[in-house]
Amino acid sequence: MKRTLSILLSLVLALTSLGAGTAVFATEQKKITVEYSVFDGEFTKEPTSIEVTADLSDKYGLTDAGNEPTVLDATIAAHLDLLGSADSLSVTEQGWIISAFNKDGSSLSYRVSGNYAGGINDAVKNGDYVEYMFYQDTLGWGDAYSFFNTRSVDATVKQNVTLTLSKEGYDASWNPVVAPAANANVKVNGEAFGTTDENGRINLSFDKIGTYKISTENNIGGAPIFAPWCVINVSTKLYDYVNKETFGAAEYLLNGAQAFGVENAVDFLTYLKSGYDTGKYEEAFLASVKANLDVNGGKLVTPAVAGYNSEMGIYGAVIQILFILGINPADFEGYNLIDAFKSIDLSASYHPYYYRAAIEAADETFAKTLCDKYIADFYVSGSGLNYWGFSCDNTAHFLTSIAKYKSDYSQYVADAKAVIKSYTKENGAFCDPTWAPDINADSTALAMMAFASVGNIETAFTYYKNLVSGFESEKAGVFGYTDDEANAYATKDALLALEYFRNEIFSQGFEHPEEVIKTKTVKATTKKNGSITKTCVICNKTSKTTIYYPKTVTLSKTAFTYTGNVIHPKFTVKDSSGKTISSKNYSVKYSKNKGVGTASMTITFKGNYSGSITKTFKINPKGTKLTKLTKGKKSLTAKWNKQSTKTSGYQLQYATNKAFTNNKKLVTVSNRNTTKKTVNGLKSKQKYYVRVRTYKVVNGTKYYSKWSGYKTVTTK
């Protein structure tokens, strides 16, 4: 009974074969992507993605049901992927598989996304996985299908991942049941790891970034199973973001790039290592290398760079590129680039920035020869690498170049690290104290590269944090030079540095020990609040602070007396929350603030604020002094001191009370040289209070001084 169920569920019988030469083409064109695997006591094919088109069955001589991709289409695609042809696949007209993957089909079972397939005409959908499993027990057909609770897990370094293994079987009445698979021997990347507990669980964690393939032995306690499959992708959030940055930098720099020739090999190597798709450049680049070799008798010859030979670095870059592309540099188009590389003229002077590519490509013996020449030609202990002078950037390139052999050159490694630190400030690195004393993205990135290359990941991270916080634009991987405005030169150096940093993160499984903050500031205007948003680019933790807009500007006084000097009123600026805004956030410009008239002051905001506010204040003329009052019959005569400075005339005021509210009158004297005035028509024997002030006419407007002190007189 058990065998009968297995055979029916697997749909395996023998009748006819499919031949690649009997193609009948239908109009089925739908294309999907599925994953397939082949298990025959072990995974002869680990889960692999393939494209499946609905017309494959027709092309190979069999029309299946409908125009949707089917199990049969997927099986043909799997054969083409694994074996290069579908010759070993045989099925009957009724849809029974009689041979597959060069094996007898009678022992084959297959499932679609973990479920029994009803037959080869069953539809498969985009994202399905098809498992082809050959029974080990071909007598009792007792192989149990087993599976983890998931087929894929994304985890961080040292994160605990619990997998639960289950297996299918039958109860006493031959009903299918699923139960925990206890005591299964779990394997990680093919190596024994541990055993599932009584609940089928196993805990896993990993110290290194990488892809871990999880399966089991092909039996549990001697009872055969179809082994399960799971992939755990382990990374760190820092690694993922830096990977995003290298991709973004390459994308930005390659925008509009048409081709790369052999003379650009060092740059092309950087782009190739970034992870960005450089496929469209590879054919032309290889053609350029071959053409150069053809013309120069099997040697690479390229123009000098800044007066230095470049071939050393070009050889190193080309050799690395060929290895990455799967091409043997010792036999490239009939040329042996390895031998040609070793035969370069070491008496020549080579560009110091090109040693890095050369040393990394050379075998150990030749690499150390290059290191010795590099040190002898360019390095000065205590000062660093001398290329048009000493700088942080020069020494960072040097340290990165010899890093592969740091234990052999420990003296120079220690010296170079000290030199680089001497160019380092709290928030980044600078190039040169004389010509470029300010921190910049290039120097900060290259310092990061140097320390990462020798394994000092914590120090490298400090530079990285400053690089991102100070210079990264809104697009990950694109940097400004001294700010965050995109700059190709700065981004190019940053890309190179990020690749070394990323490699060391991968090697150590390093996670960011503190937040890497990128700050976005929306300035407050004079009418609307702004904000400061700080986001950790690694973990996306965000904090937001409101910048309250400048609401009021209050002057200590709005009227002043002319002094002959410029007048700067004291004032206070408060924001919409009522707090005083510091003077470092604005500048003040005055206008017409010396002479009599209306002056203005414009407060222009800066920093976290934008816009301006203008306030006005008056500068009035100097006053004068009432010197004498003389009574007359229903009259009085007033005398005062002459005020000739910024004065057009005078006003005399009199009233019958000292508050100047009762019966008050004004008399204007329009000649500034007049210092006496008689007022007639007054009441007899009435006491009068009298005072005087000056005025000045400016652009048709009168500006008045303060009133003098009053005097009294009683008329006759």
XYZ file of C-alpha atoms in Angstrom, residues 66 87 109 165 194 198 229 252-253 265 268 327 346 398 413 418 446 460 525 531 597 626 676:
23
model
C -2.734 24.743 -21.437
C 18.107 13.703 -23.775
C 9.359 11.705 -6.467
C 12.641 20.262 11.261
C 24.538 19.454 15.647
C 12.915 16.241 20.658
C 17.127 22.693 2.692
C 27.133 57.755 -10.012
C 30.655 57.639 -11.436
C 42.655 49.501 -15.869
C 38.089 49.768 -14.039
C 40.386 34.344 -17.452
C 62.515 47.803 -11.785
C 51.323 53.596 0.933
C 53.027 49.968 9.159
C 51.171 57.409 13.269
C 41.701 57.250 2.392
C 38.563 52.691 10.281
C 12.070 80.871 8.113
C 13.698 70.958 11.894
C 15.479 110.721 10.767
C 14.055 127.323 28.271
C 12.606 134.502 21.650
